[in-house]
Structures are given as structure tokens and as C-alpha cells.
Coordinates of C-alpha atoms in Angstrom, one line a residue:
X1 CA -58.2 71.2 -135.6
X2 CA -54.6 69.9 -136.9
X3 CA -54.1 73.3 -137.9
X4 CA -54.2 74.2 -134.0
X5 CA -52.8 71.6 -133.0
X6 CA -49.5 72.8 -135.3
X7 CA -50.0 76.4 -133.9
X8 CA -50.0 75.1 -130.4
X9 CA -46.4 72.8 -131.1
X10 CA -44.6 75.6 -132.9
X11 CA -45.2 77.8 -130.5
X12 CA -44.0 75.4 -127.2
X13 CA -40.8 75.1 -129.6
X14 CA -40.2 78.9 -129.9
X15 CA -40.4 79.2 -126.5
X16 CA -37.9 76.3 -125.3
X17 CA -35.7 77.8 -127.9
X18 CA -36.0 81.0 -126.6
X19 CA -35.2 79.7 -123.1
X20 CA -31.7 77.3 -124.1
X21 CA -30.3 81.1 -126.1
X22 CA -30.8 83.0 -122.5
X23 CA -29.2 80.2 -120.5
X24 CA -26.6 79.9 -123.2
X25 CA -26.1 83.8 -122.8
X26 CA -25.9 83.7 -119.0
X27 CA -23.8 80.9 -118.9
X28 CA -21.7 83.1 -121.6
X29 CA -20.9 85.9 -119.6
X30 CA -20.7 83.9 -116.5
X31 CA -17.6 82.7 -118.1
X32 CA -16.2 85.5 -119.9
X33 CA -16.6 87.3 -116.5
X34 CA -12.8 86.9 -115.4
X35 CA -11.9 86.0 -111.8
X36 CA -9.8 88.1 -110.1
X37 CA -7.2 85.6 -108.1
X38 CA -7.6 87.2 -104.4
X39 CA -3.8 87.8 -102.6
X40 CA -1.8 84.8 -100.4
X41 CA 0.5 84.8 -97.5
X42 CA -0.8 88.1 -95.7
X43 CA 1.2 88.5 -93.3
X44 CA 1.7 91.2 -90.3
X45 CA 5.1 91.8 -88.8
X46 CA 4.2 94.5 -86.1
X47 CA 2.7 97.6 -88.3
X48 CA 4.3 96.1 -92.1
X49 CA 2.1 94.5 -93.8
X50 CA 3.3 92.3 -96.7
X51 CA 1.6 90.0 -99.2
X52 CA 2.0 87.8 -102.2
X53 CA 0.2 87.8 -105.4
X54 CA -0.3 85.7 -108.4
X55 CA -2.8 88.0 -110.4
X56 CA -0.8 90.1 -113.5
X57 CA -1.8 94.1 -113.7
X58 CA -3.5 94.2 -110.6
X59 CA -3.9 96.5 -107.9
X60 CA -4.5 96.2 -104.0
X61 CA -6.6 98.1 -101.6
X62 CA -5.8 97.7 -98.1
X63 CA -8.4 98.0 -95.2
X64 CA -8.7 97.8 -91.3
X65 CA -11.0 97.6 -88.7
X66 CA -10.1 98.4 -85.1
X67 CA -12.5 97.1 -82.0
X68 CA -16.2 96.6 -82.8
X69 CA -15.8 98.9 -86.0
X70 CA -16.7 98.7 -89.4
X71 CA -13.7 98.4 -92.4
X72 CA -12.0 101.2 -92.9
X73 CA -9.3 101.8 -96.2
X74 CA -6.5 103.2 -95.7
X75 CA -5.8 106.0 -98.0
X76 CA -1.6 105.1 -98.4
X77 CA -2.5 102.0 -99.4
X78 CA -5.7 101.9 -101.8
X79 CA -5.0 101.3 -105.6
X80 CA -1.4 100.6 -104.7
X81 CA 0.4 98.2 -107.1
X82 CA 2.9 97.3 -104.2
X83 CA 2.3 94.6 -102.3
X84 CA 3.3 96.1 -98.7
X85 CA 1.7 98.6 -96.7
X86 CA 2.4 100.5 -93.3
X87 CA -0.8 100.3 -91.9
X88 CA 0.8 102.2 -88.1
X89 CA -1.4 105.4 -88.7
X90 CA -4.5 103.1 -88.5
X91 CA -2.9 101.3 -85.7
X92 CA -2.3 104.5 -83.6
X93 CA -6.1 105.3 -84.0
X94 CA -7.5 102.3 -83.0
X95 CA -9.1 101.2 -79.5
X96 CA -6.6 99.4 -77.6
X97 CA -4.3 100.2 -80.7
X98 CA -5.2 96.8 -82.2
X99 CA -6.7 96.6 -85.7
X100 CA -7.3 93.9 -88.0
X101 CA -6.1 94.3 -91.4
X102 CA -7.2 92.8 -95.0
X103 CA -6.1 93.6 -98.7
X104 CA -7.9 92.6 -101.8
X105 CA -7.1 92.7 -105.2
X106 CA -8.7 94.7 -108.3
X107 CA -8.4 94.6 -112.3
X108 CA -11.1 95.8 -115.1
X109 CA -13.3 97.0 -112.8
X110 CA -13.4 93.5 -110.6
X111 CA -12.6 92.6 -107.2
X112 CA -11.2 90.0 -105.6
X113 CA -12.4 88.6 -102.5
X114 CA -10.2 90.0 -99.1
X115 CA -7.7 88.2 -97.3
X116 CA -7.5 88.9 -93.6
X117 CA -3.9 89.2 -92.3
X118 CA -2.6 87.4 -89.7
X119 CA 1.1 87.2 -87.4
X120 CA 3.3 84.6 -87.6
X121 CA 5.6 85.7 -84.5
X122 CA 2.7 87.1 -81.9
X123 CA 2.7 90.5 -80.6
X124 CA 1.2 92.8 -78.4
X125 CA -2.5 92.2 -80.2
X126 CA -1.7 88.5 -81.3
X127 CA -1.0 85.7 -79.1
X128 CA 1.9 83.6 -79.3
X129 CA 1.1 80.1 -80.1
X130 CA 3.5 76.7 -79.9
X131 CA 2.2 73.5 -81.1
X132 CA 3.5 69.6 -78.8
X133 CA 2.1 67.1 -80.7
X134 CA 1.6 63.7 -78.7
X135 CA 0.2 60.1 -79.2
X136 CA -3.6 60.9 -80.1
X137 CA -3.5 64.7 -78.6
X138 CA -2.1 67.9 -79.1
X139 CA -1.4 70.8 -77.0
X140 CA -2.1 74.7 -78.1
X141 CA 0.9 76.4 -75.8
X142 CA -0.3 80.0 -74.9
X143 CA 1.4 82.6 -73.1
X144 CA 0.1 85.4 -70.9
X145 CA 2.7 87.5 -69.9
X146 CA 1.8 90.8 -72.1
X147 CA 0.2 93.4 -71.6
X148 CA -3.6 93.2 -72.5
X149 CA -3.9 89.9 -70.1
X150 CA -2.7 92.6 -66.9
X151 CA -5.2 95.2 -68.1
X152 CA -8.3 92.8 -68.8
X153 CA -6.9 89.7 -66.9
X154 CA -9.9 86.9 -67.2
X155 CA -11.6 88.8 -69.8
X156 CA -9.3 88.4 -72.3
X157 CA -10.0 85.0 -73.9
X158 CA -8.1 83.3 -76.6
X159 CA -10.7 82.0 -79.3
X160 CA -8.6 78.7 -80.5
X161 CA -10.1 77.1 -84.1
X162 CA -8.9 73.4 -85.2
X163 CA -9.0 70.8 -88.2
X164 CA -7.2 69.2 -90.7
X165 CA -4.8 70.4 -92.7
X166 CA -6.8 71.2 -96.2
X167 CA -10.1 71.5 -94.4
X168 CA -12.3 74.4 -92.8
X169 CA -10.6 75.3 -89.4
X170 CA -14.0 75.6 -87.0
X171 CA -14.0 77.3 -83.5
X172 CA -12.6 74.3 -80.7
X173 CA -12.5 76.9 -77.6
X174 CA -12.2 80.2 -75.6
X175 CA -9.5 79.6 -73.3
X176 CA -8.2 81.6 -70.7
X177 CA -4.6 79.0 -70.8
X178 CA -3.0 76.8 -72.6
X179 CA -5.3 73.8 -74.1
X180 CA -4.9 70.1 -73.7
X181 CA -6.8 68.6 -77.1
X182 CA -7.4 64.7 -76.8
X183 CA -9.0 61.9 -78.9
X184 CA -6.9 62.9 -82.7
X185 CA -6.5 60.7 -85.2
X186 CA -3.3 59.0 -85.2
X187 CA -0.9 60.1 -88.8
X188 CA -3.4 62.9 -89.2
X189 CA -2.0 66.4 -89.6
X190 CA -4.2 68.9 -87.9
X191 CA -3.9 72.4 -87.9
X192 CA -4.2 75.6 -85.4
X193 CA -5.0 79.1 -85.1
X194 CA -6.0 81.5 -82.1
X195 CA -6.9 84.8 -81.8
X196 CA -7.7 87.2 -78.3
X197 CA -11.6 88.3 -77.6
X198 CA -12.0 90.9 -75.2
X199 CA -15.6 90.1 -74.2
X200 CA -17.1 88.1 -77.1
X201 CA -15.2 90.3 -79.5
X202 CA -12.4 89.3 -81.9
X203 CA -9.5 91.9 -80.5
X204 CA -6.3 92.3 -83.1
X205 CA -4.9 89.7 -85.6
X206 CA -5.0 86.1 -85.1
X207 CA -2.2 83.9 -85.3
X208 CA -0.9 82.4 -88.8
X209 CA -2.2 78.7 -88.9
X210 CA 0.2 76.1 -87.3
X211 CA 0.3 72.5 -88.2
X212 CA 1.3 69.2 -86.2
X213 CA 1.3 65.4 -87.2
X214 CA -0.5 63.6 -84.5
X215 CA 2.2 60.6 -83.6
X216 CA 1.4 57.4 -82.7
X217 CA 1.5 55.2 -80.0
X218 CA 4.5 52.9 -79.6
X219 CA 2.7 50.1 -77.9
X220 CA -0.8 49.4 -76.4
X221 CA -1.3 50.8 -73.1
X222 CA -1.5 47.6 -71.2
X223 CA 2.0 46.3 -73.0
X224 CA 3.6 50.1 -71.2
X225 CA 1.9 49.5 -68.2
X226 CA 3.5 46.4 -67.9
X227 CA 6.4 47.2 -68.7
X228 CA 6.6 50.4 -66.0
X229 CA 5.9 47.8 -63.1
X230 CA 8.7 45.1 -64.3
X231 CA 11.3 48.1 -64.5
X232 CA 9.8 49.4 -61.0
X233 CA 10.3 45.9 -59.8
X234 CA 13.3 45.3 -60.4
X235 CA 14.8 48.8 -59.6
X236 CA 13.1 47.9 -55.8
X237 CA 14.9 44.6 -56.3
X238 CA 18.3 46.0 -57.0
X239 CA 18.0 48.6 -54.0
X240 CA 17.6 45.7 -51.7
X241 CA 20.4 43.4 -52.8
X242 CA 22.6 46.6 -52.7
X243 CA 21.2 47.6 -49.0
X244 CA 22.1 43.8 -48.1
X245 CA 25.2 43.6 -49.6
X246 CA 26.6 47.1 -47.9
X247 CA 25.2 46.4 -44.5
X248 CA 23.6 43.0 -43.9
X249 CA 26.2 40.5 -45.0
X250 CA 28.6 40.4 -42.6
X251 CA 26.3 39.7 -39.8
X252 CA 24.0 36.8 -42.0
X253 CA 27.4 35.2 -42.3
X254 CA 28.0 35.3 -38.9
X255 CA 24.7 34.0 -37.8
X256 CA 24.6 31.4 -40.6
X257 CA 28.4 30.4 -39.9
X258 CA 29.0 27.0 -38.4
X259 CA 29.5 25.0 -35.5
X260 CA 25.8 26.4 -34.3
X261 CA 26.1 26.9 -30.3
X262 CA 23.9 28.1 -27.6
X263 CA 24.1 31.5 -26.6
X264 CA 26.3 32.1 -23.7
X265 CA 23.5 33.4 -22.0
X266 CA 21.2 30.4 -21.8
X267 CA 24.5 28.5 -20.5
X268 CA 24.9 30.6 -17.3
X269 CA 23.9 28.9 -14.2
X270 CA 21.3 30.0 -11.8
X271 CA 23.5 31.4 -8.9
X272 CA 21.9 31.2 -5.0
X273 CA 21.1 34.8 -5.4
X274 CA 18.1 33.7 -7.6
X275 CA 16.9 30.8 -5.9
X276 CA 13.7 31.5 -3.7
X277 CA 14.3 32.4 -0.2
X278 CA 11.6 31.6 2.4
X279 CA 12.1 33.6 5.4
X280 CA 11.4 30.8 8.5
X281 CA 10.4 32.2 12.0
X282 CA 12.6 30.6 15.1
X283 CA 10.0 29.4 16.3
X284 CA 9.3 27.4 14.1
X285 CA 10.3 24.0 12.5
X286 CA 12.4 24.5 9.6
X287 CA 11.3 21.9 6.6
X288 CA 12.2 21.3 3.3
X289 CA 10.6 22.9 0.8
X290 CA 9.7 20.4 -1.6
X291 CA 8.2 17.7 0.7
X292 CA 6.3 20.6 2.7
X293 CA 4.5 21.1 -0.6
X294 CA 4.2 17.6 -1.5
X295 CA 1.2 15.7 0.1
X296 CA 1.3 12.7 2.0
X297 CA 0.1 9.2 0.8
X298 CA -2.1 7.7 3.5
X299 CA -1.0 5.1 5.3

């Protein structure tokens, strides 16, 4: 029995030493396995396409993909050590001649992950984007007047993605203008990119990302308002003691101007014209007026 017993432990230690050599192994190639530092800073400027790179003895491979298409390489640029590439002859091919464009690095036999290019100045297949930064909000500025927006008009969207500097940029909004974004945090950086769909689908290279420092407010918003309606105030306040001053004061002075008399008017007297005139027939007895109406006491 102990002799089974002994068979039984022995072999549960082969096996968990068996298992810690193949997870030292795996972990062991995991790391000799070298990581092939993908490219920085791709950038298009119209059909150039430039890059940076930290990898040593590398070379690039350059691909593109044109309107609902799949990647294509292109063959001037694949296994190139340089780290530019006129990528026109793809352009020229594409639908609606607007392509997007990625590079990726290779060395011993591994590649790095691709880098997507994007335009830093806007062009014909890029919008152009301008960042306001406000208390609390920011606005995207976008600009229509090119040339896919009078071919496709409303169905050209611009597909804007937001967040902080150093975190994921996620989709905000497809606009068809310019974009009012409210309710930032204050001293927080926050960063922008926007690209065009042409129904639902991503259409040319998007815009290089943008950043903006959301500034604060200066004051509460019940300390401004106040302060608008005491400068409103008193701007109403000065109009009026100017309006008086040019036109008003002579004639207050006159009216307020001592010794205060009657007006001449009510110092006129009544002339005969005005007194009541009681036409009296010849036949009969004239009388005065006022005892006629006044009646007698009885005697």
C-alpha cells in the first residue's frame, strides 16, 4: 500500500514538473520573440507619403485601399528601406480618387503592426478641421466648400471621434456642419479627429488628431449676469442724462426759473363776445337774467 501510495506522489510530481518546463519554454520564446517597433508620424501631404521610424535595419511595406476595397501594396513601395512613398498611381485608380494609405514595418521575418496615414492640412479627400476651445465646450470648425460635398451634398458626412489627450479617441458624431461639443471638463486637454463617409463608409484619409485645452470660466454665471445688467443700466443711464443735457435743459430751467406766474392766458379777461346772449322778442318784457332764474321767496 505505501509502495502505491509513493508510485502515485512521484508520478503527480513528474507531471507538475513537466508542466512549470513548457510554461517556462513558452514564456521563453515569448520573450526572445522580438517586437518589431511599428512607424510614427504618418503623414500624407497630397500623394507623398512620409513617415518616421525608430526601428534599426528595417524595412517598410506600404499599402492602400480605395472605396469599400480590400488593402492593396503598392509595388514601388514594398520592402523599401526609405521612409517616403508616392503612393499617386494608387490614387489615380481609386473610386472617387481617394485611398487610404498605411505602412508597416518588417525585420527577421516579423512584422509590425500598420499605421494608417492621415493629413494634417485637409485636401480634396480629407476635411479641413479648426479647433475654438471655450469655457466647458469646444467647437470642431468644418468646411464644405470642395468638391465631394457639390457631388454627394448631404450624403457626404464627416465622422468626428473625441477624447482625451493619451486616451482612445471613440466616435462623438456624423455631422453634416460644423459641431458645437458642450459639458468638458474644465483644464482638460481633449483631442479631435474627423474623417468624410460617403454613405456609412469611411471615404479618404482622416484628419491628423488636433488638441485643445478646455478653459475655464472666469466667474459663475450669475456673478456675469449681473454684471451685463449693471453695465446695461448704466449705459441706458448715460444716454438719458446726455439726451437731457443736449435738448431738455434749457427749457427745465425755464420752467423751474423763478418768480412763478400765471400764464398769460388764464389772465385774459372774458370779452362781451363770450358772454351768453339771449335773443329777447319785442314783445316781450326784457328781464335780467339772473333774477329770472332765481325763484322767489314767498311772501
Amino acid at each position: 500500500m505505501d509502495r502505491l501510495n509513493w508510485v502515485s506522489s512521484a508520478t503527480k510530481i513528474m507531471m507538475f514538473v513537466i508542466l512549470v518546463l513548457f510554461c517556462l519554454g513558452s514564456t521563453t520564446a515569448v520573450v526572445s520573440r522580438k517586437v518589431v517597433p511599428p512607424p510614427h508620424d504618418v503623414v500624407i501631404n497630397q500623394s507623398q507619403l512620409v513617415w518616421n521610424s525608430t526601428a534599426k535595419n528595417v524595412t517598410f511595406t506600404v499599402e492602400y485601399r480605395s472605396f469599400s476595397s480590400d488593402w492593396i501594396p503598392i509595388q514601388a513601395c514594398s520592402n523599401t528601406p526609405l521612409t517616403s512613398c508616392d503612393f499617386g498611381l494608387g490614387r489615380a485608380e481609386a473610386e472617387y480618387g481617394c485611398v487610404h494609405v498605411r505602412v508597416a514595418a518588417r525585420t527577421n521575418g516579423e512584422t509590425s503592426e500598420s499605421v494608417e496615414a492621415c493629413s494634417r492640412e485637409g485636401d480634396a479627400c480629407t476635411p479641413n478641421v479648426t479647433l475654438t476651445a471655450a469655457p466647458g465646450s469646444l467647437t470642431v470648425n468644418l468646411k464644405r466648400d470642395h468638391d465631394l460635398d457639390k457631388e454627394h451634398a448631404s450624403n457626404l458626412k464627416h465622422q468626428i471621434y473625441l477624447g482625451k489627450k493619451g486616451g482612445k479617441l471613440e466616435l462623438y458624431k456624423d455631422s453634416v456642419s460644423s459641431e458645437f461639443i458642450d459639458g468638458l471638463e474644465v483644464g482638460e486637454q481633449y483631442c479631435v479627429t474627423v474623417a468624410f463617409v460617403l454613405h456609412w463608409e469611411p471615404l479618404g484619409p482622416a484628419s491628423c488628431v488636433q488638441c485643445e485645452t478646455i478653459p475655464g470660466f472666469s466667474g459663475s454665471k450669475q456673478t456675469q449676469i449681473i454684471v451685463v445688467s449693471v453695465v446695461i443700466s448704466g449705459i441706458f443711464l448715460l444716454v438719458g442724462i446726455a439726451y437731457i443735457q443736449l435738448f431738455k435743459s434749457r427749457k427745465i430751467k425755464q420752467l423751474l426759473q423763478p418768480p412763478y406766474t400765471i400764464p398769460s392766458f388764464f389772465q385774459e379777461p372774458l370779452s362781451d363776445r363770450n358772454r351768453p346772449f339771449l335773443a329777447v322778442s319785442p314783445t316781450e318784457e326784457p328781464y335780467d337774467v339772473v333774477s329770472g332764474l332765481t325763484p322767489r321767496r314767498p311772501r
